[in-house]
Each structure stands twice: as structure tokens, then as C-alpha cells.
mmCIF file of C-alpha atoms and ligand atoms in Angstrom:
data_model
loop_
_atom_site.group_PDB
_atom_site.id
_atom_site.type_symbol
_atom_site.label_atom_id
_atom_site.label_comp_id
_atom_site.label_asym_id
_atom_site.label_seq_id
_atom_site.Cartn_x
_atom_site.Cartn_y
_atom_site.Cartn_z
ATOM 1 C CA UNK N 1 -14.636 21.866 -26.288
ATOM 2 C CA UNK N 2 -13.236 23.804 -23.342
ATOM 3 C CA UNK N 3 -10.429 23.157 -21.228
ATOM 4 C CA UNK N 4 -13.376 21.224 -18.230
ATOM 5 C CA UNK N 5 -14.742 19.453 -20.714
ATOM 6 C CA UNK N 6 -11.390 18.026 -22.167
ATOM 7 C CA UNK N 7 -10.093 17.799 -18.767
ATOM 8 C CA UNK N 8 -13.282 15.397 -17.403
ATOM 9 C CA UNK N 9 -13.786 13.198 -20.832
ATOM 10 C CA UNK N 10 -10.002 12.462 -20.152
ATOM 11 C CA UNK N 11 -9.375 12.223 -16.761
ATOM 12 C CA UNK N 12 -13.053 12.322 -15.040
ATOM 13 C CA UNK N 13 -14.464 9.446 -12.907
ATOM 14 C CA UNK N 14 -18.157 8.994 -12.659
ATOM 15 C CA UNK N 15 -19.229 10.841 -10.076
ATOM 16 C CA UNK N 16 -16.067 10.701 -7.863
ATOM 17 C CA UNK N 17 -13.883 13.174 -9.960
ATOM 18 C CA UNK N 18 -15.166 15.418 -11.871
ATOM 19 C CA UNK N 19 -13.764 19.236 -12.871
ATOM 20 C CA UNK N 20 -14.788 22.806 -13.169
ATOM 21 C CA UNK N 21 -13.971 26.087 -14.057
ATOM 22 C CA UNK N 22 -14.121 28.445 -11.013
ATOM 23 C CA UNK N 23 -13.195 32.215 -10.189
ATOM 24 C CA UNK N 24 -10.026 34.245 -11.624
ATOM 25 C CA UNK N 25 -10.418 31.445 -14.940
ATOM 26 C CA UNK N 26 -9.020 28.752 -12.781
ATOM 27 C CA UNK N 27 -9.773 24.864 -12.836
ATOM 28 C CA UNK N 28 -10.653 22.606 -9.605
ATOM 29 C CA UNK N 29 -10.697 19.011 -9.417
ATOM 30 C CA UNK N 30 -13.809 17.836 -7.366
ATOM 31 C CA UNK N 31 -13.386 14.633 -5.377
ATOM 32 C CA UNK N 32 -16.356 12.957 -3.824
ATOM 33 C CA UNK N 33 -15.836 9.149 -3.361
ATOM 34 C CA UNK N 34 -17.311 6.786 -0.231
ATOM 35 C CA UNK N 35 -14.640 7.783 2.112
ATOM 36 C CA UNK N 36 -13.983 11.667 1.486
ATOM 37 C CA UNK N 37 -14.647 14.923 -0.154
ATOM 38 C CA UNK N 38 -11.527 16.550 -1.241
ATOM 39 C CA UNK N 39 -10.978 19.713 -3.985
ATOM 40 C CA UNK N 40 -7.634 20.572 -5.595
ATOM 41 C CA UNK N 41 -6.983 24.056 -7.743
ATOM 42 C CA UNK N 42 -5.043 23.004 -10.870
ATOM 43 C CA UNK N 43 -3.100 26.032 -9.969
ATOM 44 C CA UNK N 44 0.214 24.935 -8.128
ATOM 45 C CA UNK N 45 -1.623 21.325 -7.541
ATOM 46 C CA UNK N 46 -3.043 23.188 -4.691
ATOM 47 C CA UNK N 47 -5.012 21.047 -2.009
ATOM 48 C CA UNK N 48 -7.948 23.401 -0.721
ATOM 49 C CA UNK N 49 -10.164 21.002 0.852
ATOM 50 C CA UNK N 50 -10.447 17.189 2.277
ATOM 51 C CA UNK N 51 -13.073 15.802 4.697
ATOM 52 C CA UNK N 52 -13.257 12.091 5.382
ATOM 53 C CA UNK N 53 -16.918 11.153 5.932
ATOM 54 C CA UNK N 54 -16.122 10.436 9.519
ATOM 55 C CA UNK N 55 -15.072 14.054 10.167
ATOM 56 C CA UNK N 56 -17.950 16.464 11.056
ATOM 57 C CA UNK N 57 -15.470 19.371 10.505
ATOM 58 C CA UNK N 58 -13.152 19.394 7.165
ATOM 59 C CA UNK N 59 -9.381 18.303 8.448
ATOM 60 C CA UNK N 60 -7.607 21.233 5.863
ATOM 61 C CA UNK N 61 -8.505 24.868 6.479
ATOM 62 C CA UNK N 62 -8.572 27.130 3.814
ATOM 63 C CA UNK N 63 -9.081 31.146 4.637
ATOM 64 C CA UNK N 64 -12.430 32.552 3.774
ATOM 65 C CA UNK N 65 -10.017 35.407 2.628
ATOM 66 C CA UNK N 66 -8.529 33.579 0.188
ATOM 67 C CA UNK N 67 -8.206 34.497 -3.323
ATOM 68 C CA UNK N 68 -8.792 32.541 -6.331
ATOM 69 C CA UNK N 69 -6.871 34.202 -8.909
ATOM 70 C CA UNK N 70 -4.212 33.396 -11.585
ATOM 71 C CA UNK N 71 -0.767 33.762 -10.247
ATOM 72 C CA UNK N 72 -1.412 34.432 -6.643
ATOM 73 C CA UNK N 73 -0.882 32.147 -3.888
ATOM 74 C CA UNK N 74 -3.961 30.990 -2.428
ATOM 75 C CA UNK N 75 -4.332 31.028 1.625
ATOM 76 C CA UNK N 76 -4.768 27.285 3.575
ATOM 77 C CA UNK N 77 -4.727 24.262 2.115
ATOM 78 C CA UNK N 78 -1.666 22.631 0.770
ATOM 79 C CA UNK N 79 0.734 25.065 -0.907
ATOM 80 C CA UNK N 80 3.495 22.979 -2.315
ATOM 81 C CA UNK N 81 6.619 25.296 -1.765
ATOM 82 C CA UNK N 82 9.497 24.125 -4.594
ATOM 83 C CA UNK N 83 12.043 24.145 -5.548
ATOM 84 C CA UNK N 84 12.590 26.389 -2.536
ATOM 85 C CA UNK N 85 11.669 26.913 1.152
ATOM 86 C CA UNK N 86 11.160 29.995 2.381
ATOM 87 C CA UNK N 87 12.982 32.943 1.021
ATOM 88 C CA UNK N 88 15.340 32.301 -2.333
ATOM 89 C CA UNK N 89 18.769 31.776 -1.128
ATOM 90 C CA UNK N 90 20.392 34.430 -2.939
ATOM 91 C CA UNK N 91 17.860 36.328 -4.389
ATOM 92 C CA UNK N 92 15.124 38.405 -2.268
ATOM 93 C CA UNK N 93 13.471 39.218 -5.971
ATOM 94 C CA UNK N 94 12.730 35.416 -6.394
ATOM 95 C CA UNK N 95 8.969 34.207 -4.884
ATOM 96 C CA UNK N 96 8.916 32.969 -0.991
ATOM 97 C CA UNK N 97 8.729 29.584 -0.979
ATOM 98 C CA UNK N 98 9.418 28.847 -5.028
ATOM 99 C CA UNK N 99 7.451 28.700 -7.680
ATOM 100 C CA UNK N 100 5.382 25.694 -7.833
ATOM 101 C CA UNK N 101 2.356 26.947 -6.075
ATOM 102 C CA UNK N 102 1.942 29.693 -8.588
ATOM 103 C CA UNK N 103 2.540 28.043 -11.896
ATOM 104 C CA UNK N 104 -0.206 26.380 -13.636
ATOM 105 C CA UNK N 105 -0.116 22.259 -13.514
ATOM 106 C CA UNK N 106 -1.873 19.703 -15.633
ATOM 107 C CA UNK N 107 -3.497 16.469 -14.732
ATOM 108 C CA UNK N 108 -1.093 13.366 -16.298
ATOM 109 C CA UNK N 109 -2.914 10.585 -14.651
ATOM 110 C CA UNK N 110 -6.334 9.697 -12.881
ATOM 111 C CA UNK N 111 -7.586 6.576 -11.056
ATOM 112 C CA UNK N 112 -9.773 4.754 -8.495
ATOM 113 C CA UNK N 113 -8.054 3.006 -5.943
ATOM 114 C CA UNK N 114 -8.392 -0.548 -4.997
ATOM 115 C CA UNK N 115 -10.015 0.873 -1.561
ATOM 116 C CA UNK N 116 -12.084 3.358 -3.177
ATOM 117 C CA UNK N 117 -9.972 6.554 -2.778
ATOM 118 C CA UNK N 118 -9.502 8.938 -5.675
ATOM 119 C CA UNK N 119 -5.551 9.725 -7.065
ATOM 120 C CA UNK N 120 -4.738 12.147 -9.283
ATOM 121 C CA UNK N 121 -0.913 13.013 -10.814
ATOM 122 C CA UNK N 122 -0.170 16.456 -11.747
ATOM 123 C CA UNK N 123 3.042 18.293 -12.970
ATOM 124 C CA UNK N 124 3.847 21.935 -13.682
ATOM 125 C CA UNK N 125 3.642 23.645 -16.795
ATOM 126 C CA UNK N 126 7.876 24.866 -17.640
ATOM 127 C CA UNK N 127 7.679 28.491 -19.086
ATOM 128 C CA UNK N 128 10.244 31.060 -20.118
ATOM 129 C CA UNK N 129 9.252 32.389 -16.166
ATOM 130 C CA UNK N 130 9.907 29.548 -14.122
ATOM 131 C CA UNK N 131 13.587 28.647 -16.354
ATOM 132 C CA UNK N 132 14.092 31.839 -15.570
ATOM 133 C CA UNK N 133 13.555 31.120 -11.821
ATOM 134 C CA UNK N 134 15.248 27.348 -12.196
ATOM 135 C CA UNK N 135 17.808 26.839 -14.967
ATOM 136 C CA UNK N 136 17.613 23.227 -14.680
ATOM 137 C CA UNK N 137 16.496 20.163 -16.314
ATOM 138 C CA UNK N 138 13.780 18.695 -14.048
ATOM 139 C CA UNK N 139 10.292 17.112 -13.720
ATOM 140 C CA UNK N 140 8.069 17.579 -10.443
ATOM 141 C CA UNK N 141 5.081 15.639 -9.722
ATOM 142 C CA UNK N 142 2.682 15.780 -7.055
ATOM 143 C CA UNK N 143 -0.027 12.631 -6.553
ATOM 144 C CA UNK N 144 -2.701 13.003 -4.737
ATOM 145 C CA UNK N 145 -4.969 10.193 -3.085
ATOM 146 C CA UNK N 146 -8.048 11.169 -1.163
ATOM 147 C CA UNK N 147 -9.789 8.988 0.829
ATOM 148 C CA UNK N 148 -9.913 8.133 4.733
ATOM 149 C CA UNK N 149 -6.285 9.351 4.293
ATOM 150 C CA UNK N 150 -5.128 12.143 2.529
ATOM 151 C CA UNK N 151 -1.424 10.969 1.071
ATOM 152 C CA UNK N 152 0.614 13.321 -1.177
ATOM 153 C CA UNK N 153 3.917 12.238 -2.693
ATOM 154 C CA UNK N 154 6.198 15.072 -4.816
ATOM 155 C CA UNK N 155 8.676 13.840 -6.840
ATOM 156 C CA UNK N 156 11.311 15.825 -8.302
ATOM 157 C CA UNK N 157 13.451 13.860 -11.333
ATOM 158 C CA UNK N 158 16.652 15.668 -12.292
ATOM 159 C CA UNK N 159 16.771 15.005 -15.980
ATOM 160 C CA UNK N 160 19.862 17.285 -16.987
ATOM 161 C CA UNK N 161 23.601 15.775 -16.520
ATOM 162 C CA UNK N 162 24.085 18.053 -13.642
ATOM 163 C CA UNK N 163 23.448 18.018 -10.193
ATOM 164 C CA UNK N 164 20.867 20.310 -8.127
ATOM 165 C CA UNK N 165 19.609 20.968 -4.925
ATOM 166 C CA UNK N 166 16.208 21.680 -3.619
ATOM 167 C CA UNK N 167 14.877 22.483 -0.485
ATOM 168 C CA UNK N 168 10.750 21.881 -0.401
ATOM 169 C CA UNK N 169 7.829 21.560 1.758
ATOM 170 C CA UNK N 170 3.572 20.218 1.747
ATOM 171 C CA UNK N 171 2.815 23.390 3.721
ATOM 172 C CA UNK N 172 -0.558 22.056 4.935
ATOM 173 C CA UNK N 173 -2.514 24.383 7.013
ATOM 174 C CA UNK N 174 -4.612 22.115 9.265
ATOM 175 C CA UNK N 175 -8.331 22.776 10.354
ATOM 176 C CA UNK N 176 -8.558 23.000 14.374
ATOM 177 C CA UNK N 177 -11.132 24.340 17.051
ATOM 178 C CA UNK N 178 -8.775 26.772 18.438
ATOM 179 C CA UNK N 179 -5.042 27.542 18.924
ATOM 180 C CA UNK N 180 -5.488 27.696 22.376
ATOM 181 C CA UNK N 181 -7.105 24.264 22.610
ATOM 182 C CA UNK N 182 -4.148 22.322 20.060
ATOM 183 C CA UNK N 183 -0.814 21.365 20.474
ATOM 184 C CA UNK N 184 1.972 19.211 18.446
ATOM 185 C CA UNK N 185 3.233 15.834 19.855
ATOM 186 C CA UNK N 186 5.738 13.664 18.264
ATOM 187 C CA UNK N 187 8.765 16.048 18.079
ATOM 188 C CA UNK N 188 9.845 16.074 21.982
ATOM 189 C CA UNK N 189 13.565 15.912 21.573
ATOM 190 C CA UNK N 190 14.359 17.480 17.772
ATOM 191 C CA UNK N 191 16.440 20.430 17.418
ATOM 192 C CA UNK N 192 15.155 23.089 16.047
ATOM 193 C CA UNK N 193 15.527 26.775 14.344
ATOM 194 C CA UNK N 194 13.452 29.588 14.977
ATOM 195 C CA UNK N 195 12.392 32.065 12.721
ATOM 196 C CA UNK N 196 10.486 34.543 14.545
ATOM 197 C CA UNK N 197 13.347 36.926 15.169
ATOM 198 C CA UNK N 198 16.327 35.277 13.747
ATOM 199 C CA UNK N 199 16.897 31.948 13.490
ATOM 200 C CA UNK N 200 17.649 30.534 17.380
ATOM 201 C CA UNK N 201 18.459 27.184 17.680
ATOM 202 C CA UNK N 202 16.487 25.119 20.330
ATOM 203 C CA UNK N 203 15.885 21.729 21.316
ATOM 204 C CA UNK N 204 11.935 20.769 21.497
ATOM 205 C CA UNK N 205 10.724 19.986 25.619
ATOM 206 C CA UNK N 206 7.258 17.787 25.105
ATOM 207 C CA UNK N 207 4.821 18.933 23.331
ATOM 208 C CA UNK N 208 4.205 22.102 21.339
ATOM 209 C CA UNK N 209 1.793 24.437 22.431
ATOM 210 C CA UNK N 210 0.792 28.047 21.344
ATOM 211 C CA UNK N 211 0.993 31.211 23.943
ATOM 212 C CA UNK N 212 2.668 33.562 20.534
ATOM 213 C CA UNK N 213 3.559 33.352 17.051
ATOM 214 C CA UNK N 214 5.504 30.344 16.554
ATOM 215 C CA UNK N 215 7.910 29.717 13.116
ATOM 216 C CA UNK N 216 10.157 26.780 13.915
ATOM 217 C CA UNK N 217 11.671 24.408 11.493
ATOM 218 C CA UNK N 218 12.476 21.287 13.324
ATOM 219 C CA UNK N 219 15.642 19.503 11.334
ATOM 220 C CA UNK N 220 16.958 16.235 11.600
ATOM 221 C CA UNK N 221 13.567 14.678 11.894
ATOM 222 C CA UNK N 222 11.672 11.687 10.047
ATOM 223 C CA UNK N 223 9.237 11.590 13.134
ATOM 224 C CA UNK N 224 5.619 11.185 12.621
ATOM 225 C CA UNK N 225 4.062 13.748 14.445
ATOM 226 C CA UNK N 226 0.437 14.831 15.461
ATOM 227 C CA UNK N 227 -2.193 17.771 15.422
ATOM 228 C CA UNK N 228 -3.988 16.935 19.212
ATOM 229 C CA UNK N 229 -7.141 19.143 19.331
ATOM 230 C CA UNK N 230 -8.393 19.178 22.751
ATOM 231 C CA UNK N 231 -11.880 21.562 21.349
ATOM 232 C CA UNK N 232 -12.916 19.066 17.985
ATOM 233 C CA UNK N 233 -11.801 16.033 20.389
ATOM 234 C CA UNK N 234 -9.814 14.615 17.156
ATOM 235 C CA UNK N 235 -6.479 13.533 16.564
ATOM 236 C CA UNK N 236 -4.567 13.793 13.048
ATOM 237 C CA UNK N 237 -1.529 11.968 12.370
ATOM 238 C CA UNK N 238 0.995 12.986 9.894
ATOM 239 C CA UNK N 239 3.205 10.077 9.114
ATOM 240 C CA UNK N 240 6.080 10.795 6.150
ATOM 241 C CA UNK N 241 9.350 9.720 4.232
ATOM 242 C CA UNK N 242 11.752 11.135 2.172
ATOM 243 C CA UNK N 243 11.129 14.268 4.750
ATOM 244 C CA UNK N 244 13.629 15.373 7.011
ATOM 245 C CA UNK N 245 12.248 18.779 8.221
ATOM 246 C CA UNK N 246 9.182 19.675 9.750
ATOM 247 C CA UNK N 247 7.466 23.400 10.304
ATOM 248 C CA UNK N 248 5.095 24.475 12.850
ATOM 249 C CA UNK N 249 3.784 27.896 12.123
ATOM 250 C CA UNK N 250 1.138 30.394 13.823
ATOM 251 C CA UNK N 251 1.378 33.599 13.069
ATOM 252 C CA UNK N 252 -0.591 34.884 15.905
ATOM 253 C CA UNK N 253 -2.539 38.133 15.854
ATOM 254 C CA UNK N 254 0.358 40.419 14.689
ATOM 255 C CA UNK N 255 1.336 39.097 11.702
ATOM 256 C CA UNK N 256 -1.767 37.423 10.843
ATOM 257 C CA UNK N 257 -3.895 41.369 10.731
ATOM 258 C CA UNK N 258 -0.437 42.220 8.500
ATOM 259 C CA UNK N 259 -1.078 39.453 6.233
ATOM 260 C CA UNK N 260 -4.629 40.323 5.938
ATOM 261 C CA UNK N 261 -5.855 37.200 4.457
ATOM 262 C CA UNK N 262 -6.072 34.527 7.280
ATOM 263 C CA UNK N 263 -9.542 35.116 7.426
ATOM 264 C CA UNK N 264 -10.176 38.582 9.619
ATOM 265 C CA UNK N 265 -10.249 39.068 12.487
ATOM 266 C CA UNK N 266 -9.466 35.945 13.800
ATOM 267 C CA UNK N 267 -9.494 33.040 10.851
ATOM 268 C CA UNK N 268 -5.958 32.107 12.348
ATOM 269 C CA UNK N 269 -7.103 30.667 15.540
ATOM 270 C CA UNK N 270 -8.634 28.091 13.453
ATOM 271 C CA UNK N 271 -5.071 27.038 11.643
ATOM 272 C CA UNK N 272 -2.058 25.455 12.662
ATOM 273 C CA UNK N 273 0.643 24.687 9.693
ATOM 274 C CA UNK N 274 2.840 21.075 10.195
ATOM 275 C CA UNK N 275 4.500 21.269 7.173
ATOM 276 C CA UNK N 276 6.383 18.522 5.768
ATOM 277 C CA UNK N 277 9.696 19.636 4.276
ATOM 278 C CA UNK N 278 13.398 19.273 3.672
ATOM 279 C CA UNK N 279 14.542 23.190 5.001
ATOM 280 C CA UNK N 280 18.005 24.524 5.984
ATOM 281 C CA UNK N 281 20.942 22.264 6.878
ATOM 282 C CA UNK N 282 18.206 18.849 5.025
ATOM 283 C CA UNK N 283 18.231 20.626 1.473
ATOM 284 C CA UNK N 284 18.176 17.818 -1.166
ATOM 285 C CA UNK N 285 21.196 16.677 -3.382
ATOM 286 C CA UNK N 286 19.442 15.159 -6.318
ATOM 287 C CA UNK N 287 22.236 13.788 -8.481
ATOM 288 C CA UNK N 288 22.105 14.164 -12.344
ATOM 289 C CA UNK N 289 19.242 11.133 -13.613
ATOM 290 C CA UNK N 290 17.944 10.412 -10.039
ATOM 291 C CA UNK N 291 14.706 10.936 -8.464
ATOM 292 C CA UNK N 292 13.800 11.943 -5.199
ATOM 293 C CA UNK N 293 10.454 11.643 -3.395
ATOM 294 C CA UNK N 294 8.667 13.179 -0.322
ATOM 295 C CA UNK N 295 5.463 11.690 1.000
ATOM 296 C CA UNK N 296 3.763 12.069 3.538
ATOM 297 C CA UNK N 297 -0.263 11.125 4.692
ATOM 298 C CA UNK N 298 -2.691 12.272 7.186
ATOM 299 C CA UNK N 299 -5.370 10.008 9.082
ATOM 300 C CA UNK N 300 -7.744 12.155 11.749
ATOM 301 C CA UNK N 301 -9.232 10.020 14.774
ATOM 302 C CA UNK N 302 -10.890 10.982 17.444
ATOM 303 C CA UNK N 303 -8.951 11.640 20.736
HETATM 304 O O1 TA6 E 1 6.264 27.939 6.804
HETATM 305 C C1 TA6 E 1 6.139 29.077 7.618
HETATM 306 C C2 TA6 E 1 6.361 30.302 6.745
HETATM 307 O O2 TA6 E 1 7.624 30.262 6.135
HETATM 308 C C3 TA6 E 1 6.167 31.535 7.618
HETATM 309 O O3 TA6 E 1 7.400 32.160 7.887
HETATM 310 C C4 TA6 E 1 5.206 32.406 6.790
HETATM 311 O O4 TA6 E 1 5.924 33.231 5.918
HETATM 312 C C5 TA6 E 1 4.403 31.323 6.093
HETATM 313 O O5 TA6 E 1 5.376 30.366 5.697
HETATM 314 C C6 TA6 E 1 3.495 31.793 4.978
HETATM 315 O O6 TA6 E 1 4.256 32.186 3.896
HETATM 316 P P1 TA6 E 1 3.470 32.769 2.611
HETATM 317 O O7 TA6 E 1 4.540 33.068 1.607
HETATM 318 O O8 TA6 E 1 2.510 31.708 2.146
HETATM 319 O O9 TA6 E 1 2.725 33.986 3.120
#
């Protein structure tokens, strides 16, 4: 019996959660209940896709660049960056943004909810590679429940007898008509750093909109904020907890034709990242035996 087969007499669900083998010898989950479609590679617990039946146009954008293959980060979606942010802290050899989204994850738990949504409970795979990377006793788990809402809660349990520190983020890259016709509301007031050259420090006026590549990791925040898309008419809400940062990213033209995979020529219009994350000055003290968990869950409505 292969791997799909074990995986869906274990953990299938009729015909609302079912799993298959794709490209690159990777597994998705395919969720198709009465309130959404959602798919998730098995690979870093990676979010691709999630439409609630009342959107015309999927809510998570994934690149039409992007590649499906063992070990490599896949483009859009929801990359879960862990047990770092960003670049390592001390070493530039270590993966941007940890090593979470890479590693292969197996399904622990399955279930309907009481309201019809799907959930599914994944944790990483440990391997001489990622010790090597993170020398500590831990356990990570993402959940997963897709349905009118998408909500995703990691928690990371330190299990050893000393203390660590994480920084982490959902690095959702959100589905919208254009850059030009979105903006970010709900963080009017927040200080924040930016990244694109350096890392200024600035205090948010209004809304965010998009004339350039923006990188800013707004600190200090547990604000719910919002994706307003003035070109799909919809609005989608991003309320969380245990989440003290949040990113906005575009890359704009530049450094989207240098990455080469947000969909050429111009698949980045069609993305804006609100990531939910604790980045910078919010890293995470998790004490030796506790737990720590960040949630956060998106609703789209039309505006
Ligand atoms: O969250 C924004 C960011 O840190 C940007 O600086 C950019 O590097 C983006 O993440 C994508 O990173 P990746 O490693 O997925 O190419």
C-alpha cells in the first residue's frame, strides 16, 4: 500500500478530504467540504489553495511559477517560516525564514467540524538536518481548518529543560485584483521597521497602499487588520493571537523579475503578503515544558 493510500484509509474523509501524490513525489491533502475548497502540500504543511464557495476568485494566490519539488520552497500560499523569520540570526548559511517550510510533515489528526469545515494537524518530520539547524528539544504543529474561514494555529512545545526562542510567521500571500487597486487597513498608528534598504523605523499614517516595493514588519501589534480590494470588491479580514508582528510585503517589479518565480511578467500584481508573525524586538521566549501558540483566521466579504 503506498504512502496515499495509507495516508486516506487513516486520515481520509468521504469525499471532503481525500489525498494524492502529485509532482516532484510530493503528497497534497484535497479539501472539498460545503463551505470551501482548500489544498495543502504535506511538504512544510504548506497551504496552496482555499476558496470559500462564496468567493468567485480563490482568497490565497499561489504563483503559476511555482515549483512542486522536494526540498524547495514553494511560491504563494502559506509558507510557515520557523523557527526563524527572515534571515538566521547568526548564520547567513542557515535557510531564510527556517526550516519548516522545507521539511517534510505528517498528518497526526483529521476531523469534520461541528459546522462542516475540514481540520487537519500536522507536525514536521526531526532529521539529522533540521537538529543540525535547531539543537533543541521541541514539537511544532500546525492545524488547519478550512471552511468559510480559513484558521491556522502553530504551536511550538519546548520539551527539553532549557529555554529557547523563536521568531515565526503564516506568510500568507493573499489573492487580489491588482496592487494598484488594494490597500491594508487596521495598522494606522503601529510602529514599524523597514526592510527595503535597511531597516528604518516608521510609524504607520492610515492605510497602506502600494506606489513601490514595500517590506515592513509592523511590531508591537495584536491588531486585526484587512486586505481592502477596491478591483474584486471583497474584503478579507485577518483576525489573530499569540501574534505580535505583522508583515506587508510587495516586491514590486524589481525584485519580483529577480526572483523569477512570482509568476512572469507580472504574477505579483496579483499578491499582497500580511503575514502573521512574531519578528525582531516580539521573538518568543518559550520556557523549558511550555507551549506557545499563534493563530490567526481569515474571513473574505464583500466590500
Ligand atoms: O516576509 C517578507 C520577506 O521576508 C521578504 O523580504 C522576501 O524575502 C519574502 O519574505 C520572500 O522570502 P522567500 O525566502 O520566500 O523568497
Amino acid at each position: 500500500m503506498d504512502s496515499t493510500e495509507k495516508l486516506n484509509r487513516q486520515f481520509g474523509i468521504g469525499g471532503q478530504l481525500g489525498f494524492r501524490a502529485v509532482d516532484g513525489g510530493l503528497v497534497v491533502a484535497e479539501i472539498n467540504n460545503a463551505h470551501a475548497t482548500a489544498s495543502l502540500c504535506l511538504q512544510g504543511a504548506h497551504l496552496m489553495a482555499w476558496q470559500p464557495r462564496s468567493q468567485a476568485v480563490p482568497v490565497i494566490w499561489l504563483s503559476r511559477d511555482a515549483v512542486l519539488a522536494s526540498g524547495k520552497a514553494i511560491r504563494g500560499g502559506t509558507p510557515v517560516c520557523w523557527p526563524w523569520f527572515g534571515a538566521h540570526v547568526s548564520d547567513p548559511s542557515f535557510p531564510a525564514h527556517g526550516f519548516a517550510r522545507t521539511a517534510p510533515w505528517r498528518v497526526i489528526e483529521s476531523g469534520s467540524e461541528p459546522d462542516g469545515a475540514t481540520r487537519l494537524t500536522l507536525c514536521p518530520e526531526e532529521s539529522d538536518k533540521t537538529r543540525a539547524l535547531w539543537p533543541h528539544d521541541s514539537r511544532l504543529e500546525l492545524t488547519v481548518i478550512a471552511g468559510e474561514t480559513l484558521r491556522m494555529e502553530l504551536v511550538t512545545e519546548n520539551t527539553g529543560i532549557t529555554d529557547f526562542e523563536i521568531t515565526e510567521a503564516l506568510h500568507t500571500y493573499f489573492r487580489i485584483g491588482d496592487i494598484g487597486a488594494a490597500r491594508v487597513g487596521g495598522l494606522a498608528g503601529c510602529d514599524y521597521r523597514d526592510k527595503v534598504g535597511g531597516s528604518t523605523p516608521g510609524k504607520q499614517d492610515g492605510t497602506i497602499r502600494f506606489t513601490g516595493e514595500t517590506d515592513r514588519v509592523y511590531v508591537n501589534t495584536a491588531a486585526e487588520c484587512a486586505v481592502e480590494d477596491d478591483m474584486l470588491k471583497r474584503r478579507i479580514r485577518i483576525a489573530k493571537s499569540g501574534s505580535l508582528s505583522t508583515v506587508v510585503w510587495t516586491p514590486w517589479t524589481e525584485k519580483a523579475n529577480r526572483m523569477g518565480d512570482m509568476g512572469q511578467p507580472d504574477g505579483w500584481r496579483e499578491t499582497v503578503c500580511v503575514e502573521t508573525a512574531n519578528a525582531l524586538e516580539n521573538a518568543v521566549k518559550v520556557a523549558a515544558g511550555a507551549r506557545h501558540t499563534l493563530i490567526v483566521e481569515y474571513r473574505a466579504e464583500p466590500m
